[in-house]
Amino acid sequence: MLILAVDTTTRAGSVAVTGEDRVLALLPGDDSRTHGERLPAEIAAALDRAGVSRHQLDLLAVATGPGGFTGLRIGLAAVQGLAMALNKPVAGVSALDALAEQVGSSQATIIVPWMDAQRGDVFATVIDAHSKATLEDAVAEGPAAVLDRWRSHLAGRHVVFIGDAVTRDQALLQNTGNPQWHIRRPDPLAPQIAVLARRLAEQGKAGPPHALIPIYVRRSDAEIERETRRAAEERGGVESKG
């Protein structure tokens, strides 16, 4: 099965082409440029390096979130458009699950994907390292609040935190945890997205591009601003009546 996998959930992101469980091409992204500026060229370059034409692809895969709103929408739109043009199935994969896939079960009993959600927050969840079952729904909160919320899962356990926020939060994680807590900086996610997408396809869970559902976890800044503005206007109306 030839798979094109795209990740735009982080500033850098990545693109990979895989076949028969082998990575045929991997392009880590250039975080000095936006996904909109470079993604089409990165997809073309990955296919060229793999020696695969887009018509040979069997499956398209994309990280559906969580992540930055703009980058996430660009990745989804690019993969949806390509899938429609090629009439190929698509599988959407959680970036948090892809991070967990990078950690072997021999390295931990609990995996905590730990992604930078900006504004000092973190996108995180708790995953059993052996079954890969999700033990806690994904959240977007301050790192200290997240650690306190999940204390019962993490206390005394062999935990690996993995994601692009582990460096930022390294001191907090080391001071809060114990010697069994470890941090790991992630590799580009596209190969793991391809692995998980292939499993979904084998289970009959790949589908048409319009069926992709983004994983936002929290509302966009624009939605929050609209709600804040509406609340202020309503308060102003009540005060003027009074």
C-alpha atoms as one frame of an Amber mdcrd trajectory, in Angstrom:
protein
   0.000   0.000   0.000   1.483   3.336  -1.082   0.563   6.116   1.323   1.114
   9.866   1.269   1.013  11.245   4.812   0.865  14.929   5.767   1.261  16.626
   9.153   0.611  20.352   9.575  -0.286  20.355  13.270   3.034  21.961  14.255
   4.902  24.894  12.717   7.350  22.585  10.934   5.133  19.614  10.117   6.286
  16.911   7.720   5.370  14.932   4.615   6.146  11.252   4.013   5.566   8.585
   1.401   5.528   5.001   2.658   5.093   1.591   1.089   5.008  -1.870   2.644
   5.934  -0.464   6.067   8.988   1.308   4.642   9.521   5.053   4.544  10.275
   5.831   0.907  10.631   9.583   1.458  10.428  11.937   4.441  10.513  15.733
   4.299  10.654  17.539   7.647   9.064  20.957   7.193  10.752  24.350   7.186
   9.195  26.274  10.083  10.530  29.588   8.777   7.769  29.521   6.133   4.026
  28.954   6.461   2.388  25.682   5.458   0.426  27.547   2.815   3.641  28.726
   1.172   5.382  25.374   1.037   3.022  22.408   1.414   2.229  21.824  -2.292
   5.945  21.853  -3.139   6.750  19.550  -0.206   4.147  17.024  -1.355   5.534
  17.107  -4.884   9.113  16.756  -3.606   8.232  13.791  -1.372   6.580  11.948
  -4.242   9.557  12.702  -6.477  12.083  11.411  -3.920  10.026   8.255  -3.432
   9.814   7.695  -7.184   6.030   7.506  -6.920   3.474   9.332  -9.027   0.415
  10.642  -7.253  -1.779   8.353  -9.372   0.012   5.326  -7.867  -1.031   6.239
  -4.341  -3.463   3.902  -2.608  -4.259   6.045   0.415  -3.867   9.615   1.630
  -3.349  10.314   5.324  -3.445  13.545   7.294  -3.136  14.643  10.909  -6.547
  15.978  11.885  -5.351  17.785  15.014  -5.046  19.151  17.501  -2.772  21.952
  16.362  -2.665  25.485  15.087  -5.945  26.351  13.375  -4.464  27.816  10.200
  -1.900  25.079   9.618  -4.417  22.372  10.412  -6.952  23.731   7.914  -4.270
  24.031   5.219  -3.237  20.397   5.651  -6.801  19.133   5.622  -7.719  21.183
   2.562  -4.627  20.076   0.633  -5.231  16.387   1.299  -8.966  16.651   0.647
  -8.350  18.389  -2.657  -5.774  15.837  -3.769  -7.996  12.936  -2.725 -10.900
  14.350  -4.702  -8.742  14.877  -7.787  -7.311  11.348  -7.594 -10.475   9.647
  -6.300  -8.499   8.076  -3.459  -9.582   7.268   0.118  -8.401   9.345   3.060
  -7.664   8.467   6.679  -7.506  11.111   9.405  -5.152  10.494  12.328  -4.833
  12.247  15.679  -1.455  13.926  16.109  -1.565  12.833  19.752  -1.907   9.186
  18.708   0.942   9.628  16.221   3.169  10.968  18.990   2.326   7.954  21.162
   3.215   5.670  18.253   6.792   6.935  18.441   7.184   5.537  21.975   7.681
   1.798  22.362   5.828  -0.045  25.131   9.175  -1.150  26.615  10.027   2.486
  27.337   6.974   3.411  29.407   3.726   2.263  30.990   2.055   5.624  30.336
   2.574   7.984  27.398   1.587  11.639  27.630   1.618  13.442  24.265   2.559
  17.028  25.105   2.001  19.491  22.245   2.496  23.249  22.307  -0.978  24.814
  22.190   0.419  28.376  22.293  -0.559  30.985  24.924   1.429  28.894  27.420
  -1.031  25.999  27.136  -0.504  22.401  26.128  -2.534  19.917  24.089  -2.273
  16.656  26.003  -3.838  13.285  26.658  -2.972  10.090  28.571  -2.348   6.870
  26.638  -1.627   3.366  27.904   1.738   2.413  26.442   0.871  -1.263  25.965
  -2.691  -1.176  24.623  -2.420   2.357  23.168  -5.868   2.978  24.673  -6.668
   6.614  25.443  -7.232   6.995  29.182  -8.134  10.704  29.239  -9.798  12.944
  26.677  -7.527  15.520  25.064  -7.352  18.895  26.784  -5.937  22.346  26.046
  -4.893  23.848  29.375  -1.975  25.191  31.357   0.716  22.517  31.930   0.550
  22.668  35.747  -3.243  22.261  35.721  -2.952  19.265  33.394  -0.415  17.534
  35.625  -2.593  18.128  38.681  -5.692  16.830  36.891  -4.003  13.562  35.933
  -2.063  12.948  39.126  -3.743   9.574  39.726  -2.620   8.267  36.326   0.944
   9.556  36.610   1.970   9.100  40.246   4.583   6.379  40.624   4.296   5.350
  36.976   6.948   5.094  34.269   5.802   8.019  32.103   7.168   9.386  28.835
   6.139  12.908  27.829   6.588  13.452  24.105   5.867  16.477  21.944   7.086
  19.873  20.882   6.257  21.419  24.289   8.508  19.166  26.394  11.501  21.471
  26.033   9.468  24.535  27.044   8.020  22.702  30.078  11.081  20.624  30.981
  11.668  22.275  34.358   8.026  21.875  35.396   7.952  18.212  34.371  11.212
  17.425  36.164  10.220  19.273  39.348   6.718  17.767  39.452   7.583  14.195
  38.580   9.878  11.476  39.788  12.883   9.629  38.305  10.464   7.473  36.299
   9.250  10.477  34.318  11.116  11.117  31.090  10.769  13.595  28.257  11.339
  12.858  24.596  11.584  15.288  21.733   9.533  13.967  18.823  10.669  13.034
  15.351   8.657  14.222  12.323   5.180  12.694  12.648   4.323  11.872   9.027
   5.696   8.269   9.116   3.597   7.414  12.185   0.561   9.051  10.599   1.045
   6.702   7.648   1.325   3.663   9.960  -1.884   4.509  11.813  -3.690   5.370
   8.572  -2.822   1.988   7.096  -4.305   0.280  10.169  -7.475   2.337   9.793
  -7.709   1.401   6.114  -7.282  -2.284   6.949 -10.197  -1.907   9.384 -12.332
  -0.328   6.679 -12.136   3.094   8.354 -10.643   5.102   5.487 -13.233   7.050
   3.534 -14.073   9.991   1.305 -12.308  13.327   1.883 -15.429  15.152   3.066
 -15.686  12.728   6.009 -12.540  14.080   7.693 -13.308  15.635  11.079 -10.811
  18.116  12.571  -9.781  17.688  16.202  -9.676  21.253  17.510  -9.905  20.556
  21.301 -10.464  24.257  21.901 -12.225  27.058  20.054 -10.380  29.379  17.702
  -9.280  32.860  18.762 -11.836  34.326  16.343 -14.685  32.446  18.055 -13.511
  33.555  21.500 -13.220  37.168  20.334 -16.733  37.086  18.831 -18.168  35.667
  22.050 -16.330  38.246  24.161 -17.507  41.083  21.910 -21.101  39.830  21.958
 -21.057  39.556  25.764 -19.686  43.098  26.037 -22.384  44.397  23.705 -25.078
  42.645  25.728 -23.714  44.091  28.967 -23.642  47.534  27.379 -27.277  47.153
  26.308 -28.359  46.172  29.814 -26.454  49.085  31.366 -27.967  51.594  28.908
 -31.470  50.369  29.748 -30.756  50.702  33.427
